[in-house]
Short mmCIF file of C-alpha atoms and ligand atoms in Angstrom, two decimals:
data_model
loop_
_atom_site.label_atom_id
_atom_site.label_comp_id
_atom_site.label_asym_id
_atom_site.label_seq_id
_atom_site.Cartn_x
_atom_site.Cartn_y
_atom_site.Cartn_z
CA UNK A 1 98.05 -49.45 -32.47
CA UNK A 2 97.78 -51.64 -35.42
CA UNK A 3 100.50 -52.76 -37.64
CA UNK A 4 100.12 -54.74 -40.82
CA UNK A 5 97.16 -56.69 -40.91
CA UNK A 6 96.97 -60.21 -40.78
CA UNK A 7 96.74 -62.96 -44.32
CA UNK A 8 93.31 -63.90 -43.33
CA UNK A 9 90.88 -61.05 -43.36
CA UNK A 10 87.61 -63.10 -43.04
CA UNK A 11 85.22 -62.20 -40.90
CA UNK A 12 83.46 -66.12 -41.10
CA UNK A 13 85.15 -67.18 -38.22
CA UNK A 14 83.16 -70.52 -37.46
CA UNK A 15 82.44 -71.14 -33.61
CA UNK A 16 84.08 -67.84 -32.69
CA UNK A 17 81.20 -67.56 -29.58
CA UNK A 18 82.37 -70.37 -28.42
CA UNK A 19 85.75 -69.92 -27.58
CA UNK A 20 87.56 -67.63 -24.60
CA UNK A 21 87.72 -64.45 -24.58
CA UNK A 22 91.71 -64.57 -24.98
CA UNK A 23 91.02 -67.05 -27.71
CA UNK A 24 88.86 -65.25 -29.18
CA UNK A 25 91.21 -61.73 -28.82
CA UNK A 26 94.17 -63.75 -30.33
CA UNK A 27 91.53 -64.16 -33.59
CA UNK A 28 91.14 -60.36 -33.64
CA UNK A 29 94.31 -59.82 -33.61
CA UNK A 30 95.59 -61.89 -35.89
CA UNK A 31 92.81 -60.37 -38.36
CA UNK A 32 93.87 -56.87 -37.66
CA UNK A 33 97.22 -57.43 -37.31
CA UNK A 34 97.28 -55.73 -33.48
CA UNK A 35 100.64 -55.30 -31.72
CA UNK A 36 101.70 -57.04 -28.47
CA UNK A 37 100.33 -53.37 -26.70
CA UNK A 38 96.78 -53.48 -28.05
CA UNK A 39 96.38 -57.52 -27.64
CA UNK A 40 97.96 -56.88 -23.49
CA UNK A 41 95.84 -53.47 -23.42
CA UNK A 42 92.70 -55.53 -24.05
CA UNK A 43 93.97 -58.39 -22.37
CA UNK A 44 93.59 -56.87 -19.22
CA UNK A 45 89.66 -56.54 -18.21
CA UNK A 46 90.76 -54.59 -15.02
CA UNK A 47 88.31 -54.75 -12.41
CA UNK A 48 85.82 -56.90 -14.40
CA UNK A 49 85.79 -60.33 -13.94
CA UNK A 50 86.81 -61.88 -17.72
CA UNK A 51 84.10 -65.22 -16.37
CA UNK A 52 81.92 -62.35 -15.47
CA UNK A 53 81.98 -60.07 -18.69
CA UNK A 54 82.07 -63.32 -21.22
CA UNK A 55 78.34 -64.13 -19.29
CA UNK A 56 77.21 -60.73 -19.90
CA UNK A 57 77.28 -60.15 -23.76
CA UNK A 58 78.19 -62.00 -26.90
CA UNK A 59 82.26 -62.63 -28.25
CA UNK A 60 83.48 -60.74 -25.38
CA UNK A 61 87.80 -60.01 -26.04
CA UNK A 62 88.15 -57.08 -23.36
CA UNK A 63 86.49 -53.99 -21.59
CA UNK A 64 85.97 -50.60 -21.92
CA UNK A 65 87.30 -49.15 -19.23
CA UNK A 66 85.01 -45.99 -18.52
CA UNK A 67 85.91 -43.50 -15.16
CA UNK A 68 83.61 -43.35 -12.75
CA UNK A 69 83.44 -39.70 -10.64
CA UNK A 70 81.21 -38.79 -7.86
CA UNK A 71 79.07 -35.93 -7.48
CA UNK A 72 79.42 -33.97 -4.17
CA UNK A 73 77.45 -31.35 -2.69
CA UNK A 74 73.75 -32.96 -3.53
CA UNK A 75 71.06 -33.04 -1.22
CA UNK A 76 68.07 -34.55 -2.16
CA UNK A 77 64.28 -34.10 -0.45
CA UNK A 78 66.83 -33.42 2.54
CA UNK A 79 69.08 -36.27 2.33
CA UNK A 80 72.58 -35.67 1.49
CA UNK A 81 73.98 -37.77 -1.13
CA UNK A 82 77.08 -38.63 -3.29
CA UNK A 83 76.48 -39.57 -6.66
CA UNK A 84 78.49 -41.82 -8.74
CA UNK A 85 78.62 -41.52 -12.26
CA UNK A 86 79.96 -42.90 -15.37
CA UNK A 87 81.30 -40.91 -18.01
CA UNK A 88 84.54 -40.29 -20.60
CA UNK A 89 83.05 -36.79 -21.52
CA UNK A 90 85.35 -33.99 -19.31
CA UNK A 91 83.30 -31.76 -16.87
CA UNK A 92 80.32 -33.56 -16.71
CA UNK A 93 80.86 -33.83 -12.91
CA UNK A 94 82.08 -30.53 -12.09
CA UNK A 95 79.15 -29.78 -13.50
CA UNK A 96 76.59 -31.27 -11.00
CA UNK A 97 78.69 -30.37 -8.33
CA UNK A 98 78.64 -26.69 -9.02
CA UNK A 99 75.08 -26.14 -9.33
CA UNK A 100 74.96 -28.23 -6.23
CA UNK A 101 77.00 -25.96 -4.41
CA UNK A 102 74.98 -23.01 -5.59
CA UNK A 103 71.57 -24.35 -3.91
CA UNK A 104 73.16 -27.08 -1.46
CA UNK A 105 70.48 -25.16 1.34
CA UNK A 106 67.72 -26.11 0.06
CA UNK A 107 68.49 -28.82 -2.53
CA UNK A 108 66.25 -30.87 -4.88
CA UNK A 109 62.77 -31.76 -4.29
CA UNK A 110 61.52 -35.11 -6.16
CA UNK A 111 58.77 -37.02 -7.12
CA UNK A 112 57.54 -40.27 -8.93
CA UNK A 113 54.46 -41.33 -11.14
CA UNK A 114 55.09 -44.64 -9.88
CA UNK A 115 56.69 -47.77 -11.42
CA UNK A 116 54.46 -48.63 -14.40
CA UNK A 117 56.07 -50.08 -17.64
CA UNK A 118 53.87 -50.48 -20.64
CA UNK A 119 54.14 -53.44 -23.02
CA UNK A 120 52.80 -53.30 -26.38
CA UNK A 121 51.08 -56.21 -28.64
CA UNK A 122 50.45 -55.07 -32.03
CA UNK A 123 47.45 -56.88 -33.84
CA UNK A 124 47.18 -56.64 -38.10
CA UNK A 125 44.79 -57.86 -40.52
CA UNK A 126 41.68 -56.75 -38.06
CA UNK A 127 38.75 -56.70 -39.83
CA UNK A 128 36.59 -54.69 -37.10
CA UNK A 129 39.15 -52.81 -35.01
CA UNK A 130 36.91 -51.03 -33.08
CA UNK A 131 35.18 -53.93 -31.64
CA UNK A 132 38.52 -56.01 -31.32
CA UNK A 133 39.29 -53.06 -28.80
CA UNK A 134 36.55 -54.31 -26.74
CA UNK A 135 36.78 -57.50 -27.22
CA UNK A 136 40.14 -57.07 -25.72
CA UNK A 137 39.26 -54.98 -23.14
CA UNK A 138 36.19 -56.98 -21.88
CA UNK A 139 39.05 -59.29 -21.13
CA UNK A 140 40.69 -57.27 -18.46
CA UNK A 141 40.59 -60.14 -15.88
CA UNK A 142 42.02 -62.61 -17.99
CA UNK A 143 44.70 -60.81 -18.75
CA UNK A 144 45.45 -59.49 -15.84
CA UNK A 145 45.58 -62.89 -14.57
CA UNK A 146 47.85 -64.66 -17.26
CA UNK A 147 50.10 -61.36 -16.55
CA UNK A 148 50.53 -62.07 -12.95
CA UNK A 149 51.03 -65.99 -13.25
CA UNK A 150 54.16 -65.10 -15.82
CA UNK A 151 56.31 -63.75 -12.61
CA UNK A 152 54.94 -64.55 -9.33
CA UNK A 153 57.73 -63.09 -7.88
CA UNK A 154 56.80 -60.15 -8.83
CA UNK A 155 53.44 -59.87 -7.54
CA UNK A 156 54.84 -61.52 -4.25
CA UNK A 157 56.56 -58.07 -3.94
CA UNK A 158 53.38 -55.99 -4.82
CA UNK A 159 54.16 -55.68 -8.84
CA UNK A 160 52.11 -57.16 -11.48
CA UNK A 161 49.33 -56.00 -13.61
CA UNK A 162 47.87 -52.66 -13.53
CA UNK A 163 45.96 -51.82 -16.31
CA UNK A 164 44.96 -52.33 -20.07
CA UNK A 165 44.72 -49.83 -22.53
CA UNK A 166 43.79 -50.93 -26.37
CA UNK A 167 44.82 -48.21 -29.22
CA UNK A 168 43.68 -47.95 -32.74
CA UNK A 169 46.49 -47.05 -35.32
CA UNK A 170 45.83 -45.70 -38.74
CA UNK A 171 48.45 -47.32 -40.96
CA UNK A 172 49.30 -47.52 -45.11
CA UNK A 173 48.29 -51.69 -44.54
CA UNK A 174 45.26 -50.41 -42.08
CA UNK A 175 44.03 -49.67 -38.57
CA UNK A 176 46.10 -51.86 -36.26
CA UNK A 177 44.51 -52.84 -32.97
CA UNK A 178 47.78 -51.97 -29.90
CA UNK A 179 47.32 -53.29 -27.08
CA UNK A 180 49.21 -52.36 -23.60
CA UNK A 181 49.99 -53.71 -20.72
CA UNK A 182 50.00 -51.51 -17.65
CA UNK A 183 52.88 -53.28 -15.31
CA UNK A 184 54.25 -52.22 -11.74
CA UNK A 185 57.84 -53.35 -12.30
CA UNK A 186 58.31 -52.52 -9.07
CA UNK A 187 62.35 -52.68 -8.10
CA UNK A 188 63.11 -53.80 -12.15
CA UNK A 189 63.64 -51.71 -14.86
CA UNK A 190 61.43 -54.40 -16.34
CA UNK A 191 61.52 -54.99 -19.95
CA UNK A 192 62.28 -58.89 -19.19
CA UNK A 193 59.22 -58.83 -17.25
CA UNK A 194 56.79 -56.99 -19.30
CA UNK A 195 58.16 -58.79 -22.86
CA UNK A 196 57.93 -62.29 -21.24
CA UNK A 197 54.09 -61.35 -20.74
CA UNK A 198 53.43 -59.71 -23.92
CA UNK A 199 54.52 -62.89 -25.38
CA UNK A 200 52.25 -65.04 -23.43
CA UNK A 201 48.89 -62.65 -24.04
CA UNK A 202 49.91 -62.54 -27.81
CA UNK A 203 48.08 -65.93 -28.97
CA UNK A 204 44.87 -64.87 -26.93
CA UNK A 205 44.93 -61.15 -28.31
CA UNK A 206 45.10 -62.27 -31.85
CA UNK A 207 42.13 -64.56 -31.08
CA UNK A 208 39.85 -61.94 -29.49
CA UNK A 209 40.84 -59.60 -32.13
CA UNK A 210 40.64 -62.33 -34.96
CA UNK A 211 43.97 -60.62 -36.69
CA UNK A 212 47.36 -61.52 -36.16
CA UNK A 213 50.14 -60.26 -34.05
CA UNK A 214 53.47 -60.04 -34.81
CA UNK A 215 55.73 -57.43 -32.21
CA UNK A 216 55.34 -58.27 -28.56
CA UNK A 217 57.96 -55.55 -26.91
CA UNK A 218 58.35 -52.89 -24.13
CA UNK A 219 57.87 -49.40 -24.97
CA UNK A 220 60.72 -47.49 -24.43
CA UNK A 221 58.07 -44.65 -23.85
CA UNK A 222 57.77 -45.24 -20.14
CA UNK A 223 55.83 -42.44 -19.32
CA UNK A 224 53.98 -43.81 -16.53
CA UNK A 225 57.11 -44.04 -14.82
CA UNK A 226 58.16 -40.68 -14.46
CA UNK A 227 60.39 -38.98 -12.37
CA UNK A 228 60.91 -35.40 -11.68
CA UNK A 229 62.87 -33.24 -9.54
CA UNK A 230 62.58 -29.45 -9.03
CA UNK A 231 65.01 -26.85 -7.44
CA UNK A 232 65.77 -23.02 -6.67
CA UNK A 233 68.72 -21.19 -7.37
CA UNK A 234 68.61 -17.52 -5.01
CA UNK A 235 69.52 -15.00 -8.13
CA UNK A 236 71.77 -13.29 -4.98
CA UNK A 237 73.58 -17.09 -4.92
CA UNK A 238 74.05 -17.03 -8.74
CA UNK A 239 75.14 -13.87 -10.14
CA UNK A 240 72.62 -11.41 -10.20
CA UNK A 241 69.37 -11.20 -12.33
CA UNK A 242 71.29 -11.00 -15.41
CA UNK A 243 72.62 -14.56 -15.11
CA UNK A 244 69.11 -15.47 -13.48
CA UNK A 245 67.38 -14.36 -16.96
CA UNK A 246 70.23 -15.47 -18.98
CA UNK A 247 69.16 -18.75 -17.92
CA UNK A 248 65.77 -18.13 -18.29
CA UNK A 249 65.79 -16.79 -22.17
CA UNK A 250 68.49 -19.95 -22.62
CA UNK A 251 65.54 -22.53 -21.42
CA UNK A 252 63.03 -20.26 -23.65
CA UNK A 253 65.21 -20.75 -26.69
CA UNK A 254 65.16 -24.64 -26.22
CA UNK A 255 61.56 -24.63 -25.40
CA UNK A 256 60.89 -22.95 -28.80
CA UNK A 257 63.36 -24.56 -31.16
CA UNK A 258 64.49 -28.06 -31.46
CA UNK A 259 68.08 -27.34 -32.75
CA UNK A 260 68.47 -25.97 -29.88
CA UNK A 261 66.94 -28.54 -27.49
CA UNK A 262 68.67 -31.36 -29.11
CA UNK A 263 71.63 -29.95 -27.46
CA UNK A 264 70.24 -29.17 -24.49
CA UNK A 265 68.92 -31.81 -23.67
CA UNK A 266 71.95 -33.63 -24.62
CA UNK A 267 73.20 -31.95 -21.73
CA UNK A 268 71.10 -33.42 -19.50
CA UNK A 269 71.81 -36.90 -20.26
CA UNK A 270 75.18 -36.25 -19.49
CA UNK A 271 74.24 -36.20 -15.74
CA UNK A 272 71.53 -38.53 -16.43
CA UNK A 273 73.26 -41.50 -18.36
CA UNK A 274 76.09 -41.45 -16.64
CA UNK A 275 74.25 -42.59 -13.12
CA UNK A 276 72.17 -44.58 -14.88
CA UNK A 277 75.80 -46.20 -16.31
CA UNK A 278 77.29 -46.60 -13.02
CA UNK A 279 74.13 -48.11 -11.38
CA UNK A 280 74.30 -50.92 -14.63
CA UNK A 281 71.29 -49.57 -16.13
CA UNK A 282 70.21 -49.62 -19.85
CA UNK A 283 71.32 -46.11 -20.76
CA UNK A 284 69.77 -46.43 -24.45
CA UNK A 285 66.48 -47.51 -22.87
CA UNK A 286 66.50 -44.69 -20.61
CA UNK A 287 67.74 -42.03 -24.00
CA UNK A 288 65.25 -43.15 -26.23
CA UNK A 289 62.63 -42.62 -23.70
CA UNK A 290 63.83 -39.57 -22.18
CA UNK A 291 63.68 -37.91 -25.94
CA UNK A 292 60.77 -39.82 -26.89
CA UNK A 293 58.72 -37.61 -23.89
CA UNK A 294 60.88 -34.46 -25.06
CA UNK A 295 58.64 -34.78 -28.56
CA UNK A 296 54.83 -35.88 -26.82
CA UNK A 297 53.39 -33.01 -28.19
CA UNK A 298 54.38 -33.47 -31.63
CA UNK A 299 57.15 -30.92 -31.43
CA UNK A 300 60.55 -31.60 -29.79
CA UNK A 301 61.56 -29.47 -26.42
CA UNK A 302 63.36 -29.07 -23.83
CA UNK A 303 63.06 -31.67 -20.38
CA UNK A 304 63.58 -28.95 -18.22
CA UNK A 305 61.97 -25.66 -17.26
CA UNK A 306 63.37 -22.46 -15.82
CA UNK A 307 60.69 -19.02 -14.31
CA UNK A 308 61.05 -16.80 -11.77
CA UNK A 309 59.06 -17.04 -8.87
CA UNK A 310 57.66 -14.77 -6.88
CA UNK A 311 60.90 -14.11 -4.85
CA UNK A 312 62.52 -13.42 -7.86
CA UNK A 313 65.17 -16.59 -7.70
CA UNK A 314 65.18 -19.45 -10.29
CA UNK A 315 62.55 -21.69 -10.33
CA UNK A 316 64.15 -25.11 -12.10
CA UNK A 317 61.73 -28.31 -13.09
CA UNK A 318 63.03 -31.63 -14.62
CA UNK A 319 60.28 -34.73 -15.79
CA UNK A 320 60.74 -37.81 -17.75
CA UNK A 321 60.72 -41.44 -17.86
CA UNK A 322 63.42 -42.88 -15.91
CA UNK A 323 62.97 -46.95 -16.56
CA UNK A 324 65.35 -48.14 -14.21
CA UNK A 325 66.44 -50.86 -11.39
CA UNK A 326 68.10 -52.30 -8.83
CA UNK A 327 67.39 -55.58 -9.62
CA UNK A 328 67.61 -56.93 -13.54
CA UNK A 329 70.26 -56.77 -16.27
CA UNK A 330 73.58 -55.34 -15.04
CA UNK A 331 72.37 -53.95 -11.75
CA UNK A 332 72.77 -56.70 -9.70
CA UNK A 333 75.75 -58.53 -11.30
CA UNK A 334 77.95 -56.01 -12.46
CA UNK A 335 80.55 -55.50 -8.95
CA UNK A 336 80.47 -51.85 -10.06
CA UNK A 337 77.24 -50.91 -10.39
CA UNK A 338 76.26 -52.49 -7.11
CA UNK A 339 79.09 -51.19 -5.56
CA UNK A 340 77.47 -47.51 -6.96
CA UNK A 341 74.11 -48.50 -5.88
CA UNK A 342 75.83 -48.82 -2.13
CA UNK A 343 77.68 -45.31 -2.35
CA UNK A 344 73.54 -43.74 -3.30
CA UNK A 345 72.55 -46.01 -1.12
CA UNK A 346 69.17 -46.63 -2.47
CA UNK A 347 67.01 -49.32 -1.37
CA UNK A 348 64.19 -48.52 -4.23
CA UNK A 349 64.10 -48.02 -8.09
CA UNK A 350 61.93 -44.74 -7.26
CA UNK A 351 64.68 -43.43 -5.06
CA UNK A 352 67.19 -44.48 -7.86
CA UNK A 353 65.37 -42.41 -10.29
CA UNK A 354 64.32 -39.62 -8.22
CA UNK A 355 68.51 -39.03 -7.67
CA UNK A 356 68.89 -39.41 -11.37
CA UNK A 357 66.46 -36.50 -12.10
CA UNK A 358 67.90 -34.16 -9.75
CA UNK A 359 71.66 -35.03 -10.98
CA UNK A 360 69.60 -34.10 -14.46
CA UNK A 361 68.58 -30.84 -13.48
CA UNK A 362 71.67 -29.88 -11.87
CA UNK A 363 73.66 -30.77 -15.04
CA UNK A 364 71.44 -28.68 -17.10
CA UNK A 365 71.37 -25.37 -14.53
CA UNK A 366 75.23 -25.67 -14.92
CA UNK A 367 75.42 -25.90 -18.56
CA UNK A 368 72.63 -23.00 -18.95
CA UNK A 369 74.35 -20.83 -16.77
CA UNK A 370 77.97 -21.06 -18.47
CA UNK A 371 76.19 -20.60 -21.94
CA UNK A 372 74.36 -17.67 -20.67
CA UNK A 373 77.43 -16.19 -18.78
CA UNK A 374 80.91 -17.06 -20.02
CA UNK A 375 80.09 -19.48 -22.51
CA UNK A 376 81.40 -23.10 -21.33
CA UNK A 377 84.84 -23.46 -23.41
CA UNK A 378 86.33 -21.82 -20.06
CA UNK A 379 85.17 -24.67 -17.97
CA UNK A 380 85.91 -27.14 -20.58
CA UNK A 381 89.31 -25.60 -21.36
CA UNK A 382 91.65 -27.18 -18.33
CA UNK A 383 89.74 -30.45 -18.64
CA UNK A 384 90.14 -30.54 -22.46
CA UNK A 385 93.38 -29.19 -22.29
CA UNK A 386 94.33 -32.55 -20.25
CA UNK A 387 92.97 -34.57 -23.04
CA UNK A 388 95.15 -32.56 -25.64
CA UNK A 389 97.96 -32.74 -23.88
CA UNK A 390 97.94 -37.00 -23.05
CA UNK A 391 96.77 -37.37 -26.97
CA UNK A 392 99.83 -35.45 -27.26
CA UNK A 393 101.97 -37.84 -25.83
CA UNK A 394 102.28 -36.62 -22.11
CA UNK A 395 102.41 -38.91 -18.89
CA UNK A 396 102.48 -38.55 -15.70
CA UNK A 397 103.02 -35.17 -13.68
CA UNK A 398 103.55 -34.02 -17.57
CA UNK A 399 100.08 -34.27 -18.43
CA UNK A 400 98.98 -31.24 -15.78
CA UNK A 401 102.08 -29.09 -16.57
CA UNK A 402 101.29 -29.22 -20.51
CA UNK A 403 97.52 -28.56 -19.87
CA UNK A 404 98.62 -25.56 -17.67
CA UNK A 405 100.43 -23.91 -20.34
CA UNK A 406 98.42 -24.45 -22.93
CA UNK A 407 95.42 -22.80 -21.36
CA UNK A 408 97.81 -20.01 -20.22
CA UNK A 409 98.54 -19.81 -23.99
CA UNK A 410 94.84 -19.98 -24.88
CA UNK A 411 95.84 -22.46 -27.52
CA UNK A 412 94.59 -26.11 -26.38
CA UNK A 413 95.37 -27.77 -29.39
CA UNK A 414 97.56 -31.20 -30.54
CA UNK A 415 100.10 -29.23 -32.33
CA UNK A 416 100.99 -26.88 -29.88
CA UNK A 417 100.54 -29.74 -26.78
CA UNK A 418 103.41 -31.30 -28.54
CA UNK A 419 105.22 -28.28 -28.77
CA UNK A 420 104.61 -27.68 -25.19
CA UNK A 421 105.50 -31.26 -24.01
CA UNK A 422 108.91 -30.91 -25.83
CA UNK A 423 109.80 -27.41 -23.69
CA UNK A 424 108.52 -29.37 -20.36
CA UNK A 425 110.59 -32.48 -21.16
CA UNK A 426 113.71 -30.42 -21.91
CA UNK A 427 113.67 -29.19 -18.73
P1 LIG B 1 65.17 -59.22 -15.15
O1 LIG B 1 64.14 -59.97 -15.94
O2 LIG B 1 66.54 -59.72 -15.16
O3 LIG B 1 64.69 -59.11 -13.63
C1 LIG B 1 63.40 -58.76 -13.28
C2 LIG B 1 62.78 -59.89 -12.48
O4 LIG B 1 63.41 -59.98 -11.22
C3 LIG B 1 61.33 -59.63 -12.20
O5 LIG B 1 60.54 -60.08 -13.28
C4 LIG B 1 61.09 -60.40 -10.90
O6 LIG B 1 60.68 -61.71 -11.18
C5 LIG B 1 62.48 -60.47 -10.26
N1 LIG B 1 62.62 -59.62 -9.05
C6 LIG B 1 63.27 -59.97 -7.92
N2 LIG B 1 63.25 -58.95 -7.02
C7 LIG B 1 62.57 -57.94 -7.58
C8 LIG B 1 62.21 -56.63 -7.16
N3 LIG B 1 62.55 -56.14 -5.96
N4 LIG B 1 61.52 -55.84 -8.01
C9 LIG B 1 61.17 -56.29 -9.22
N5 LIG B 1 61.46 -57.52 -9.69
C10 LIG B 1 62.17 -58.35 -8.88
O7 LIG B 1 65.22 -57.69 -15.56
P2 LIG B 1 64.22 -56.68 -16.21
O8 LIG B 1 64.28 -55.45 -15.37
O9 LIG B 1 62.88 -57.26 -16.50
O10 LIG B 1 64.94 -56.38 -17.60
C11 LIG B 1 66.00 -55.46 -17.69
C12 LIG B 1 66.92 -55.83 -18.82
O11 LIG B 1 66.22 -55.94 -20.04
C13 LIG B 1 68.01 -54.81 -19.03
O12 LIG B 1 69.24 -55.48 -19.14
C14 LIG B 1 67.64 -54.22 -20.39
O13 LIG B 1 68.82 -53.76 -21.04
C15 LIG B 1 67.01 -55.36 -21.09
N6 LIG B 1 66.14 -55.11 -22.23
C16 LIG B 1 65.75 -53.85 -22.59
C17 LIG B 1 64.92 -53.67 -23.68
C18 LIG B 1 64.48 -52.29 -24.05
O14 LIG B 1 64.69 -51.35 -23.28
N7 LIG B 1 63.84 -52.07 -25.21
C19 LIG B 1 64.46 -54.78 -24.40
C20 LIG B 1 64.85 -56.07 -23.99
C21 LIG B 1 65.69 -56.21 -22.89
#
């Protein structure tokens, strides 16, 4: 895509924010010396409004156009439901759908710990920590008070301040004196709500505790606003008892090592960020909290768990933080995430994030059961095989024929794609 670059390679390009995003692309490409493709390729935001996408981050030139699939066969605490989700990563929603399919009877059963987001003010330089704590905490109605008058809208919809917990930290420059505060973010993911009232406790906080404060921030830790969703495959619906504790010693293996439950949980957030994509929510907010939990104890694991119950099927469990909204950020403005938010139609966060957790689980039942079974390159294979063959230079009606062959060949790879596309283009 690029050709020669252009004469003036700085980066100092003064007022660059302030221009279009066309003015701003014709910069770029003058820097990098883009062709007329790349410059029309980002030219064209497709269905995002260019007004729209120069509001929502900084020196916006174009869009990343991401495809959004939908997951079939879910049914969730009895409700039937099609998920949208967001992903470039190939058989992420064949995934859901096929361990949907496999329990579609009696489906996914969910709960919530509620909507509670925790914002942290961190006080240094304390000379008596342990009676700044209660200094701090004798305040409760104070605080609880300034909290509430930062966003009565809020409160208006039954959100607002919960509760107050002050932590001692042993650091190298001494014990810092943490304070949280407990927030019902009710329909928001929240992190503009709880950081706008961090901000406005911090002056009084570094009084009571006669130190000073310097972060005033969410924790992406949200685990007071957890979801969970648990599930049963029938071993008779899944391939016998050998797939059943295939699965089983797979979920023990991540349990026990964290090489292993990196990637498995990896798997997870497949299902999980790309809903939480499509629905315009903060899919690094809900990562780093979703592996933050995975390593509570000290040691990191797996977010899942797999036993047999007493009937002898597959008992499946999912729980983490799921920080996310309707309302807030993307959600609301972004015409695609609302328009995914209307396909779920969801008319809570807690519903939002009870979905998410099931689509979780599903993901990872899928995933466990190829590894344990025939490993999951034959899954992949057709939908990588597509990717091969359009890298290799196939269009069209060309790009199925080409995959086709080379996964009848067994060889999905560039050099034999092109091989392939020459035979199907000479006829
Ligand atoms: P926001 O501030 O845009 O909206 C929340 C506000 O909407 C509430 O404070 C309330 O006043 C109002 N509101 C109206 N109807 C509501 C309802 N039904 N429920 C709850 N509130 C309602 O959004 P936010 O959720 O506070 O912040 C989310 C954004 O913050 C995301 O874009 C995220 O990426 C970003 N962010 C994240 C982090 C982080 O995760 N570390 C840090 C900073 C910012």
């Amino acid at each position: 895509m690029t050709s020669a670059a252009g004469q003036n390679r700085s980066s100092r390009i003064a007022g660059f924010h302030k221009k279009t995003p066309r003015e701003r692309l014709d910069l770029v490409a003058a820097f990098a010396g883009l062709n007329e493709t790349a410059v029309a390729h980002l030219a064209n935001m497709g269905n995002l409004d260019p007004a729209l996408a120069d509001k929502l981050i900084e020196n916006v030139i174009g869009t990343m156009n991401v495809p959004v699939g939908v997951a079939t066969n879910m049914k969730i605490d009895g409700e039937d439901v099609l998920v949208p989700m967001a992903t470039e990563e190939s058989s992420v929603v064949a995934a859901v759908c096929n361990a949907a399919r496999q329990n579609y009877e009696t489906g996914f059963s969910t709960s919530v710990s509620g909507n509670l987001m925790i914002a942290q003010v961190q006080a240094v330089e304390v000379r008596d920590p342990a009676a700044a704590r209660l200094r701090i905490l004798e305040r409760r109605d104070e605080i609880k008070a300034a909290c509430d008058a930062c966003d009565p809208v809020l409160v208006s919809l039954g959100g607002g301040f919960r509760d107050l917990e002050v932590r001692l930290l042993d650091t190298p420059s001494g014990t810092m004196v943490i304070t949280h505060l407990i927030v019902d973010t009710r329909d928001a993911m929240g992190a503009n709500a709880v950081n706008t009232m961090a901000e406005k406790l911090a002056p009084a906080i570094a009084g009571w505790a006669q130190g000073r404060v310097y972060l005033r921030i969410l924790s992406n830790l949200a685990d007071r606003r957890l979801a969970r969703a648990h599930a049963v495959w029938r071993t008779a619906d899944i391939g016998g008892e050998q797939v059943r504790d295939g699965i089983v010693s797979a979920y023990q293996f991540a349990a026990a090592d964290p090489y292993r439950a990196a990637t498995h949980n990896k798997g997870i957030m497949n299902g999980i960020s790309a809903v939480v994509l499509a629905t315009g929510n903060d899919t690094r907010a809900v990562e780093a909290g979703a592996h933050a939990y995975a390593a509570r104890s000290g040691r990191y694991t797996s977010l899942t768990t797999y036993e047999v119950n007493a009937d002898g099927d597959l008992s499946a469990a999912i729980e983490l933080p799921l920080a996310v909204g309707l309302i807030g950020g993307a959600t609301k403005v972004h015409p695609t995430a609302r328009a995914s938010l209307a396909i779920l139609g969801v008319s809570t966060a807690e519903r939002l994030a009870r979905i998410i957790a099931a689509v979780g689980l599903a993901q990872n039942f899928s995933a466990l059961k190829a590894l344990a079974t025939t490993g999951i390159q034959k899954g992949h294979m057709a939908l990588h095989a597509q990717n091969i063959a359009m890298m290799a230079g196939a269009v069209g009606e060309e790009v199925d024929k080409v995959a086709r062959i080379l996964v009848e060949r067994a060889s999905v790879r560039m050099d034999v794609a092109a091989k392939v596309l020459e035979e199907v283009r000479g006829g």
